Amino acid sequence: MARKAGSHSEITGPKIRAEAQRLFARHGFAAVSMRQIAAAVGVQAGALYLYTPDKEALLVDLLKTHMDELIAAWRAISKSNDPTARLEEFVRFHIRFNLERAEAVFLSYMELRNLSPENFAVIEDLRKTYETELEAILKSGQDAGVFQLPDSKLATMAIIAMLTGVNTWFREGGRLSRDKVETIYWDMVRKAVGA
Amino acid sequence: MARKAGSHSEITGPKIRAEAQRLFARHGFAAVSMRQIAAAVGVQAGALYLYTPDKEALLVDLLKTHMDELIAAWRAISKSNDPTARLEEFVRFHIRFNLERAEAVFLSYMELRNLSPENFAVIEDLRKTYETELEAILKSGQDAGVFQLPDSKLATMAIIAMLTGVNTWFREGGRLSRDKVETIYWDMVRKAVGA
DNA sequence: AGGTTATCTGAACGTTTGTTCAATATCAAA
DNA sequence: TTTGATATTGAACAAACGTTCAGATAACCT
């Protein structure tokens, strides 16, 4: 028994990343074994090493891909020049994107401590890049006199934490639709920045 | 070699919980071995089992103790009848208490997934109890007409997420003191609830 | 001083861990 | 149809895992 019928790296590769993300998010990086991932994919543990040099690289790949896509998706929709409109875009985008990728978000916030210092620095840098996008909006609004903020850096952290928190309680088919949640959060953010 | 000089359960017991908390917070529950905890305490792994029936019980003990103390500490200071004053008390209390116990807070938000269903339910119930304390403040303010909230449940989750987020970036000796941070966050919360 | 209890060691247990690799079957191209 | 590249198995490795326990020493009580 060796190569399996219908086996292709373009199929197995993504499948490994998908199952690893699912399992890491559910049980935690350290709690999931390579054999568990392999079983979920439908291969033996040894086969995983055709796709990743080791377990940590698998995690780094997931985290980096997520952060890259997050930043790219935001830059693809960011348009408005009006600070208030741009802030609303950010609020709605962040909630929507994070809800669509709950597992990746969970990983990005939880498993940084399992990274080597070099890998940690890479992910942290991407996170900072994203945060700076929001901070730039807040500053531009402050300069234009439409926002009243005691501290733009703290406001950045506060808003991101608040928005990301939606992931911890939101359940599809619950009392409120995604769109309604976006609207309610935008209302709170708008008031908080004094716009 | 058997019992060590100066050995006492009143010393070793707390020491085990303290080191376990430190290590779990730093590396994650699954990533820390009983031998690592024992080494940090200065005993052999077998000695830990005089203090806990198993590894999960050690984690549950830490989580439950933290939640109990959080709720007790809040109820010990909660006094004001004015909704705005009470909300300010809550904001300042939450930031202060959570910064003082960063490790326990980190654990409480990260390691629930490593609990058995029964233990999970216990901790989740305590968390809900705490959240309800904030929601009651928001509702009383809304009834009194001093807060304008689109949704008191969402506002509860949003405010708690925002406040807890301070733990992810605050560093002692940084640009801002704890008191200054409390004041800035209170300003944002106050505006967000329309008070 | 002697007996009892509390505390800890150190070795052992069966499992599971991440990772490597020779052997082998399938796929794609010629 | 042959050939070479690709994809996978399954066994093996040493190390580490959570947990148990008989034996040994220190502390406490009378």
Tab-separated table of C-alpha atoms (C1' of nucleotides) in Angstrom:
chain	number	residue	atom	x	y	z
A	1	MET	CA	0.000	0.000	0.000
A	2	ALA	CA	1.491	3.293	-1.038
A	3	ARG	CA	0.109	6.085	-3.213
A	4	LYS	CA	-3.683	6.200	-3.079
A	5	ALA	CA	-6.092	6.416	-5.994
A	6	GLY	CA	-7.008	9.988	-6.887
A	7	SER	CA	-4.270	11.437	-4.724
A	8	HIS	CA	-3.149	14.968	-5.605
A	9	SER	CA	-1.187	17.557	-3.695
A	10	GLU	CA	-3.621	20.291	-4.815
A	11	ILE	CA	-6.350	18.441	-2.937
A	12	THR	CA	-4.493	17.037	0.054
A	13	GLY	CA	-2.582	20.253	0.779
A	14	PRO	CA	-5.602	22.520	1.332
A	15	LYS	CA	-7.409	19.717	3.118
A	16	ILE	CA	-4.586	19.430	5.631
A	17	ARG	CA	-4.630	23.163	6.303
A	18	ALA	CA	-8.407	23.182	6.675
A	19	GLU	CA	-8.513	20.278	9.104
A	20	ALA	CA	-5.553	21.591	11.074
A	21	GLN	CA	-7.289	24.949	11.444
A	22	ARG	CA	-10.513	23.305	12.566
A	23	LEU	CA	-8.784	21.103	15.132
A	24	PHE	CA	-6.349	23.746	16.422
A	25	ALA	CA	-9.224	26.195	16.933
A	26	ARG	CA	-11.348	23.615	18.707
A	27	HIS	CA	-8.795	21.984	20.990
A	28	GLY	CA	-5.708	24.174	20.900
A	29	PHE	CA	-2.440	23.745	19.049
A	30	ALA	CA	-0.644	21.691	21.683
A	31	ALA	CA	-3.660	19.477	22.330
A	32	VAL	CA	-3.917	18.302	18.722
A	33	SER	CA	-1.587	15.597	17.448
A	34	MET	CA	-0.314	15.158	13.924
A	35	ARG	CA	-2.079	11.800	13.883
A	36	GLN	CA	-5.414	13.469	14.655
A	37	ILE	CA	-4.962	15.878	11.763
A	38	ALA	CA	-3.942	13.036	9.480
A	39	ALA	CA	-6.968	10.986	10.501
A	40	ALA	CA	-9.289	13.920	9.770
A	41	VAL	CA	-7.749	14.301	6.334
A	42	GLY	CA	-7.796	10.574	5.683
A	43	VAL	CA	-4.077	9.864	5.434
A	44	GLN	CA	-1.315	8.531	7.679
A	45	ALA	CA	0.681	10.917	9.866
A	46	GLY	CA	3.822	10.528	7.763
A	47	ALA	CA	2.064	11.989	4.729
A	48	LEU	CA	1.689	15.371	6.428
A	49	TYR	CA	5.426	15.904	6.169
A	50	LEU	CA	5.181	16.224	2.412
A	51	TYR	CA	3.251	19.432	3.082
A	52	THR	CA	4.902	20.924	6.117
A	53	PRO	CA	8.418	20.681	7.548
A	54	ASP	CA	6.981	20.402	11.063
A	55	LYS	CA	3.960	21.087	13.233
A	56	GLU	CA	4.774	24.684	14.071
A	57	ALA	CA	5.215	25.597	10.405
A	58	LEU	CA	1.683	24.368	9.828
A	59	LEU	CA	0.410	26.801	12.462
A	60	VAL	CA	2.504	29.677	11.163
A	61	ASP	CA	1.196	29.082	7.663
A	62	LEU	CA	-2.391	29.329	8.909
A	63	LEU	CA	-1.764	32.465	10.950
A	64	LYS	CA	0.183	34.250	8.249
A	65	THR	CA	-2.325	33.411	5.533
A	66	HIS	CA	-5.145	34.713	7.697
A	67	MET	CA	-3.447	37.987	8.500
A	68	ASP	CA	-2.434	38.535	4.876
A	69	GLU	CA	-5.979	37.935	3.703
A	70	LEU	CA	-7.417	40.177	6.402
A	71	ILE	CA	-5.228	43.096	5.390
A	72	ALA	CA	-5.728	42.493	1.666
A	73	ALA	CA	-9.512	42.265	2.044
A	74	TRP	CA	-9.643	45.524	3.971
A	75	ARG	CA	-7.482	47.384	1.481
A	76	ALA	CA	-9.629	46.068	-1.343
A	77	ILE	CA	-12.753	47.741	0.027
A	78	SER	CA	-11.395	50.856	1.700
A	79	LYS	CA	-12.487	53.846	-0.371
A	80	SER	CA	-14.257	56.720	1.363
A	81	ASN	CA	-12.444	59.935	2.153
A	82	ASP	CA	-14.848	60.967	4.863
A	83	PRO	CA	-13.495	59.730	8.242
A	84	THR	CA	-16.940	58.876	9.602
A	85	ALA	CA	-17.860	56.854	6.530
A	86	ARG	CA	-14.495	55.097	6.575
A	87	LEU	CA	-14.865	54.248	10.246
A	88	GLU	CA	-18.281	52.749	9.560
A	89	GLU	CA	-16.756	50.723	6.736
A	90	PHE	CA	-14.078	49.462	9.085
A	91	VAL	CA	-16.532	48.483	11.802
A	92	ARG	CA	-18.762	46.593	9.410
A	93	PHE	CA	-15.849	44.990	7.594
A	94	HIS	CA	-14.140	43.795	10.765
A	95	ILE	CA	-17.272	42.207	12.197
A	96	ARG	CA	-18.249	40.581	8.917
A	97	PHE	CA	-14.801	39.277	7.985
A	98	ASN	CA	-14.077	37.935	11.465
A	99	LEU	CA	-17.409	36.151	11.699
A	100	GLU	CA	-16.774	34.498	8.352
A	101	ARG	CA	-13.425	33.173	9.587
A	102	ALA	CA	-14.084	32.501	13.229
A	103	GLU	CA	-11.603	29.632	13.446
A	104	ALA	CA	-8.705	31.586	11.980
A	105	VAL	CA	-9.471	34.552	14.222
A	106	PHE	CA	-9.554	32.336	17.271
A	107	LEU	CA	-6.172	30.896	16.328
A	108	SER	CA	-4.650	34.300	15.704
A	109	TYR	CA	-5.570	35.480	19.158
A	110	MET	CA	-4.775	32.325	21.080
A	111	GLU	CA	-1.835	30.497	19.670
A	112	LEU	CA	0.800	33.172	19.258
A	113	ARG	CA	2.485	31.886	22.386
A	114	ASN	CA	3.237	28.567	20.681
A	115	LEU	CA	5.389	30.328	18.088
A	116	SER	CA	9.141	30.732	18.033
A	117	PRO	CA	10.291	34.335	18.556
A	118	GLU	CA	10.972	34.869	14.840
A	119	ASN	CA	7.590	33.571	13.766
A	120	PHE	CA	5.903	35.534	16.528
A	121	ALA	CA	7.495	38.731	15.255
A	122	VAL	CA	6.184	38.146	11.742
A	123	ILE	CA	2.579	37.695	12.858
A	124	GLU	CA	2.763	40.521	15.381
A	125	ASP	CA	3.976	42.810	12.641
A	126	LEU	CA	0.999	41.975	10.453
A	127	ARG	CA	-1.359	42.574	13.331
A	128	LYS	CA	0.225	45.958	13.952
A	129	THR	CA	-0.182	46.810	10.285
A	130	TYR	CA	-3.892	46.128	10.494
A	131	GLU	CA	-4.299	48.123	13.685
A	132	THR	CA	-2.517	51.054	12.075
A	133	GLU	CA	-5.172	51.140	9.367
A	134	LEU	CA	-7.790	51.856	12.014
A	135	GLU	CA	-5.600	54.302	13.855
A	136	ALA	CA	-5.100	56.285	10.650
A	137	ILE	CA	-8.857	56.647	10.282
A	138	LEU	CA	-9.225	57.835	13.856
A	139	LYS	CA	-6.416	60.351	13.491
A	140	SER	CA	-7.776	61.755	10.258
A	141	GLY	CA	-11.146	62.215	11.935
A	142	GLN	CA	-9.517	63.884	14.881
A	143	ASP	CA	-7.556	66.236	12.628
A	144	ALA	CA	-10.708	67.080	10.702
A	145	GLY	CA	-12.442	67.842	13.983
A	146	VAL	CA	-15.223	65.302	13.485
A	147	PHE	CA	-14.012	62.884	16.199
A	148	GLN	CA	-13.325	63.791	19.821
A	149	LEU	CA	-10.920	61.220	21.196
A	150	PRO	CA	-8.970	61.287	24.435
A	151	ASP	CA	-6.276	59.038	22.899
A	152	SER	CA	-6.226	57.625	19.373
A	153	LYS	CA	-3.984	54.664	20.252
A	154	LEU	CA	-6.219	53.513	23.098
A	155	ALA	CA	-9.299	54.105	21.001
A	156	THR	CA	-7.797	51.834	18.338
A	157	MET	CA	-7.230	49.026	20.808
A	158	ALA	CA	-10.600	49.529	22.451
A	159	ILE	CA	-12.539	49.437	19.200
A	160	ILE	CA	-10.734	46.382	17.834
A	161	ALA	CA	-11.222	44.465	21.082
A	162	MET	CA	-14.881	45.400	21.156
A	163	LEU	CA	-15.478	44.332	17.553
A	164	THR	CA	-13.499	41.114	17.783
A	165	GLY	CA	-15.517	40.241	20.875
A	166	VAL	CA	-18.541	39.635	18.656
A	167	ASN	CA	-16.991	36.303	17.733
A	168	THR	CA	-17.278	35.035	21.301
A	169	TRP	CA	-21.066	35.256	21.510
A	170	PHE	CA	-22.555	35.555	18.029
A	171	ARG	CA	-24.422	32.488	16.818
A	172	GLU	CA	-25.958	32.146	13.377
A	173	GLY	CA	-29.748	32.038	13.577
A	174	GLY	CA	-29.809	33.806	16.930
A	175	ARG	CA	-31.812	36.839	18.004
A	176	LEU	CA	-29.979	39.225	15.690
A	177	SER	CA	-28.757	39.054	12.099
A	178	ARG	CA	-25.179	39.928	11.204
A	179	ASP	CA	-26.339	43.125	9.613
A	180	LYS	CA	-28.271	44.200	12.704
A	181	VAL	CA	-25.242	43.456	14.889
A	182	GLU	CA	-23.038	45.544	12.608
A	183	THR	CA	-25.476	48.430	12.857
A	184	ILE	CA	-25.704	48.293	16.653
A	185	TYR	CA	-21.933	48.139	17.062
A	186	TRP	CA	-21.462	50.974	14.640
A	187	ASP	CA	-23.870	53.042	16.709
A	188	MET	CA	-21.808	52.425	19.844
A	189	VAL	CA	-18.490	53.089	18.115
A	190	ARG	CA	-19.790	56.268	16.517
A	191	LYS	CA	-20.895	57.606	19.870
A	192	ALA	CA	-17.658	56.528	21.555
A	193	VAL	CA	-15.546	58.541	19.124
A	194	GLY	CA	-17.879	61.499	19.464
A	195	ALA	CA	-19.073	61.541	15.854
B	1	MET	CA	15.089	10.519	50.170
B	2	ALA	CA	11.473	11.090	51.090
B	3	ARG	CA	9.832	13.930	53.005
B	4	LYS	CA	11.799	17.158	52.672
B	5	ALA	CA	12.876	19.500	55.440
B	6	GLY	CA	10.346	22.266	56.060
B	7	SER	CA	7.682	20.640	53.936
B	8	HIS	CA	4.108	21.753	54.598
B	9	SER	CA	0.924	21.426	52.569
B	10	GLU	CA	-0.003	25.038	53.369
B	11	ILE	CA	3.121	26.084	51.506
B	12	THR	CA	3.344	23.531	48.727
B	13	GLY	CA	-0.373	23.684	47.861
B	14	PRO	CA	-0.513	27.409	47.012
B	15	LYS	CA	2.879	27.175	45.348
B	16	ILE	CA	1.606	24.486	43.003
B	17	ARG	CA	-1.437	26.565	42.048
B	18	ALA	CA	0.699	29.662	41.511
B	19	GLU	CA	3.233	27.914	39.302
B	20	ALA	CA	0.540	26.063	37.380
B	21	GLN	CA	-1.235	29.338	36.680
B	22	ARG	CA	1.963	30.999	35.541
B	23	LEU	CA	2.888	28.137	33.223
B	24	PHE	CA	-0.616	27.517	31.848
B	25	ALA	CA	-0.982	31.216	31.045
B	26	ARG	CA	2.394	31.382	29.374
B	27	HIS	CA	2.365	28.182	27.319
B	28	GLY	CA	-1.192	26.873	27.391
B	29	PHE	CA	-2.737	24.076	29.408
B	30	ALA	CA	-1.964	21.245	27.012
B	31	ALA	CA	1.581	22.427	26.400
B	32	VAL	CA	2.564	22.274	30.061
B	33	SER	CA	3.458	18.933	31.635
B	34	MET	CA	2.983	17.904	35.234
B	35	ARG	CA	6.739	17.477	35.426
B	36	GLN	CA	7.291	21.104	34.402
B	37	ILE	CA	4.946	22.314	37.126
B	38	ALA	CA	6.642	20.054	39.657
B	39	ALA	CA	10.073	21.324	38.653
B	40	ALA	CA	8.948	24.936	39.049
B	41	VAL	CA	7.650	24.148	42.523
B	42	GLY	CA	10.730	22.154	43.438
B	43	VAL	CA	9.191	18.701	43.906
B	44	GLN	CA	8.823	15.510	41.917
B	45	ALA	CA	5.812	15.027	39.658
B	46	GLY	CA	4.270	12.411	41.923
B	47	ALA	CA	3.961	14.916	44.761
B	48	LEU	CA	1.443	16.983	42.790
B	49	TYR	CA	-1.110	14.225	43.177
B	50	LEU	CA	-1.351	14.884	46.897
B	51	TYR	CA	-2.875	18.220	45.904
B	52	THR	CA	-4.975	17.462	42.848
B	53	PRO	CA	-6.700	14.311	41.606
B	54	ASP	CA	-5.531	15.074	38.051
B	55	LYS	CA	-4.332	17.777	35.693
B	56	GLU	CA	-7.750	19.056	34.631
B	57	ALA	CA	-8.864	19.484	38.256
B	58	LEU	CA	-5.882	21.775	38.758
B	59	LEU	CA	-7.069	23.978	35.897
B	60	VAL	CA	-10.686	23.955	37.074
B	61	ASP	CA	-9.583	24.978	40.554
B	62	LEU	CA	-7.704	27.967	39.115
B	63	LEU	CA	-10.568	29.059	36.881
B	64	LYS	CA	-13.246	28.671	39.516
B	65	THR	CA	-11.225	30.469	42.189
B	66	HIS	CA	-10.618	33.366	39.819
B	67	MET	CA	-14.258	33.746	38.849
B	68	ASP	CA	-15.413	33.504	42.471
B	69	GLU	CA	-12.950	36.156	43.534
B	70	LEU	CA	-13.879	38.400	40.615
B	71	ILE	CA	-17.566	38.335	41.508
B	72	ALA	CA	-16.916	38.678	45.243
B	73	ALA	CA	-14.565	41.616	44.718
B	74	TRP	CA	-17.094	43.441	42.547
B	75	ARG	CA	-19.945	42.895	44.983
B	76	ALA	CA	-17.733	44.132	47.815
B	77	ILE	CA	-17.292	47.542	46.202
B	78	SER	CA	-20.551	48.054	44.338
B	79	LYS	CA	-22.507	50.747	46.147
B	80	SER	CA	-23.796	53.720	44.147
B	81	ASN	CA	-27.419	53.996	43.196
B	82	ASP	CA	-26.807	56.352	40.314
B	83	PRO	CA	-26.426	54.302	37.096
B	84	THR	CA	-23.714	56.531	35.673
B	85	ALA	CA	-21.653	56.389	38.852
B	86	ARG	CA	-22.117	52.640	39.067
B	87	LEU	CA	-21.059	52.183	35.458
B	88	GLU	CA	-17.926	54.191	36.107
B	89	GLU	CA	-17.227	52.005	39.140
B	90	PHE	CA	-17.630	48.910	37.005
B	91	VAL	CA	-15.324	50.165	34.264
B	92	ARG	CA	-12.593	51.119	36.688
B	93	PHE	CA	-13.008	47.957	38.739
B	94	HIS	CA	-12.867	45.646	35.736
B	95	ILE	CA	-9.730	47.206	34.295
B	96	ARG	CA	-7.972	47.341	37.648
B	97	PHE	CA	-8.887	43.842	38.801
B	98	ASN	CA	-8.056	42.231	35.468
B	99	LEU	CA	-4.688	43.942	35.219
B	100	GLU	CA	-3.818	42.728	38.699
B	101	ARG	CA	-4.607	39.146	37.700
B	102	ALA	CA	-3.541	39.028	34.091
B	103	GLU	CA	-2.588	35.362	34.189
B	104	ALA	CA	-5.889	34.181	35.630
B	105	VAL	CA	-7.829	36.321	33.151
B	106	PHE	CA	-5.858	34.907	30.257
B	107	LEU	CA	-6.613	31.382	31.446
B	108	SER	CA	-10.300	32.088	31.882
B	109	TYR	CA	-10.620	33.255	28.305
B	110	MET	CA	-8.402	30.672	26.661
B	111	GLU	CA	-8.614	27.333	28.330
B	112	LEU	CA	-12.334	26.707	28.655
B	113	ARG	CA	-12.113	24.337	25.714
B	114	ASN	CA	-9.878	21.998	27.706
B	115	LEU	CA	-12.635	21.420	30.266
B	116	SER	CA	-15.083	18.558	30.467
B	117	PRO	CA	-18.702	19.601	29.729
B	118	GLU	CA	-19.650	19.643	33.413
B	119	ASN	CA	-16.707	21.788	34.435
B	120	PHE	CA	-17.265	24.054	31.445
B	121	ALA	CA	-20.843	24.653	32.552
B	122	VAL	CA	-19.740	25.685	36.046
B	123	ILE	CA	-17.271	28.291	34.789
B	124	GLU	CA	-19.603	29.531	32.074
B	125	ASP	CA	-22.291	30.051	34.676
B	126	LEU	CA	-19.990	32.200	36.802
B	127	ARG	CA	-19.036	34.259	33.801
B	128	LYS	CA	-22.690	34.810	32.979
B	129	THR	CA	-23.295	35.914	36.565
B	130	TYR	CA	-20.614	38.566	36.248
B	131	GLU	CA	-21.916	39.780	32.896
B	132	THR	CA	-25.387	40.084	34.363
B	133	GLU	CA	-24.045	42.529	36.943
B	134	LEU	CA	-23.054	44.895	34.150
B	135	GLU	CA	-26.239	44.337	32.209
B	136	ALA	CA	-28.276	45.285	35.290
B	137	ILE	CA	-26.437	48.599	35.482
B	138	LEU	CA	-27.077	49.308	31.810
B	139	LYS	CA	-30.754	48.431	32.100
B	140	SER	CA	-31.266	50.606	35.167
B	141	GLY	CA	-29.652	53.505	33.330
B	142	GLN	CA	-31.837	52.888	30.332
B	143	ASP	CA	-34.981	52.772	32.488
B	144	ALA	CA	-33.940	55.979	34.218
B	145	GLY	CA	-33.453	57.590	30.821
B	146	VAL	CA	-29.797	58.481	31.400
B	147	PHE	CA	-28.407	55.908	28.921
B	148	GLN	CA	-29.404	55.589	25.279
B	149	LEU	CA	-28.610	52.067	24.187
B	150	PRO	CA	-29.623	50.276	21.018
B	151	ASP	CA	-29.386	46.904	22.826
B	152	SER	CA	-28.391	46.315	26.448
B	153	LYS	CA	-27.201	42.737	25.879
B	154	LEU	CA	-24.897	43.715	23.046
B	155	ALA	CA	-23.705	46.733	24.967
B	156	THR	CA	-22.802	44.423	27.848
B	157	MET	CA	-20.716	42.170	25.620
B	158	ALA	CA	-19.160	45.107	23.798
B	159	ILE	CA	-18.100	46.885	26.982
B	160	ILE	CA	-16.671	43.777	28.632
B	161	ALA	CA	-14.687	42.855	25.513
B	162	MET	CA	-13.388	46.384	25.230
B	163	LEU	CA	-12.303	46.540	28.879
B	164	THR	CA	-10.773	43.074	28.954
B	165	GLY	CA	-8.800	43.998	25.861
B	166	VAL	CA	-6.659	46.322	27.983
B	167	ASN	CA	-4.835	43.237	29.214
B	168	THR	CA	-3.509	42.488	25.732
B	169	TRP	CA	-1.519	45.700	25.372
B	170	PHE	CA	-1.032	47.350	28.769
B	171	ARG	CA	2.512	47.222	30.121
B	172	GLU	CA	3.523	48.562	33.514
B	173	GLY	CA	5.770	51.579	33.166
B	174	GLY	CA	4.495	52.398	29.693
B	175	ARG	CA	3.186	55.669	28.322
B	176	LEU	CA	0.084	55.691	30.528
B	177	SER	CA	-0.606	54.855	34.163
B	178	ARG	CA	-3.394	52.484	35.132
B	179	ASP	CA	-5.433	55.370	36.445
B	180	LYS	CA	-5.089	57.325	33.221
B	181	VAL	CA	-6.117	54.265	31.217
B	182	GLU	CA	-9.181	53.796	33.422
B	183	THR	CA	-10.162	57.412	32.861
B	184	ILE	CA	-9.765	57.241	29.087
B	185	TYR	CA	-11.766	54.018	28.828
B	186	TRP	CA	-14.462	55.425	31.068
B	187	ASP	CA	-14.703	58.405	28.761
B	188	MET	CA	-15.246	56.134	25.749
B	189	VAL	CA	-17.741	53.921	27.564
B	190	ARG	CA	-19.683	56.898	28.862
B	191	LYS	CA	-20.024	58.321	25.375
B	192	ALA	CA	-20.903	54.915	23.906
B	193	VAL	CA	-23.867	54.497	26.263
B	194	GLY	CA	-24.961	58.069	25.620
B	195	ALA	CA	-24.473	59.325	29.175
C	1	DA	C1'	11.722	9.476	73.558
C	2	DG	C1'	8.551	6.996	70.782
C	3	DG	C1'	4.736	6.439	67.848
C	4	DT	C1'	1.752	8.434	64.381
C	5	DT	C1'	0.787	11.145	60.665
C	6	DA	C1'	1.994	14.117	56.842
C	7	DT	C1'	4.880	14.827	52.968
C	8	DC	C1'	7.769	13.531	49.292
C	9	DT	C1'	10.948	10.516	46.324
C	10	DG	C1'	12.110	7.674	42.595
C	11	DA	C1'	11.087	4.186	39.792
C	12	DA	C1'	7.840	2.199	37.053
C	13	DC	C1'	3.453	1.599	33.969
C	14	DG	C1'	1.464	1.766	29.397
C	15	DT	C1'	0.375	5.443	25.902
C	16	DT	C1'	1.206	8.850	22.979
C	17	DT	C1'	4.119	12.264	21.010
C	18	DG	C1'	6.656	14.468	16.581
C	19	DT	C1'	9.280	12.879	13.071
C	20	DT	C1'	11.943	9.859	9.655
C	21	DC	C1'	12.295	6.654	5.853
C	22	DA	C1'	12.441	2.576	2.817
C	23	DA	C1'	9.093	0.451	0.182
C	24	DT	C1'	5.327	0.889	-3.022
C	25	DA	C1'	1.409	2.181	-5.740
C	26	DT	C1'	-0.615	5.715	-8.848
C	27	DC	C1'	-0.327	9.409	-12.108
C	28	DA	C1'	1.330	12.009	-16.197
C	29	DA	C1'	4.130	12.211	-20.143
C	30	DA	C1'	6.565	10.190	-23.994
D	1	DT	C1'	3.723	0.775	-22.943
D	2	DT	C1'	7.438	2.099	-20.704
D	3	DT	C1'	9.428	5.513	-17.635
D	4	DG	C1'	10.135	8.873	-14.252
D	5	DA	C1'	7.957	11.892	-10.997
D	6	DT	C1'	4.487	12.176	-7.395
D	7	DA	C1'	1.994	10.745	-3.371
D	8	DT	C1'	1.361	7.644	0.286
D	9	DT	C1'	1.879	3.725	3.638
D	10	DG	C1'	3.304	1.497	7.716
D	11	DA	C1'	6.723	0.483	10.699
D	12	DA	C1'	10.056	2.318	13.560
D	13	DC	C1'	12.516	5.788	16.768
D	14	DA	C1'	13.610	7.936	21.171
D	15	DA	C1'	11.440	11.064	24.115
D	16	DA	C1'	7.828	12.674	26.829
D	17	DC	C1'	3.250	12.101	28.628
D	18	DG	C1'	-0.222	11.522	32.999
D	19	DT	C1'	-0.570	8.741	36.712
D	20	DT	C1'	0.357	5.186	40.528
D	21	DC	C1'	2.660	3.472	44.535
D	22	DA	C1'	5.809	1.235	47.872
D	23	DG	C1'	9.202	3.011	50.627
D	24	DA	C1'	11.494	6.637	53.276
D	25	DT	C1'	12.060	10.772	55.995
D	26	DA	C1'	10.456	14.928	58.590
D	27	DA	C1'	7.104	17.001	61.579
D	28	DC	C1'	3.901	16.705	65.170
D	29	DC	C1'	1.694	14.906	69.415
D	30	DT	C1'	1.761	12.625	73.728
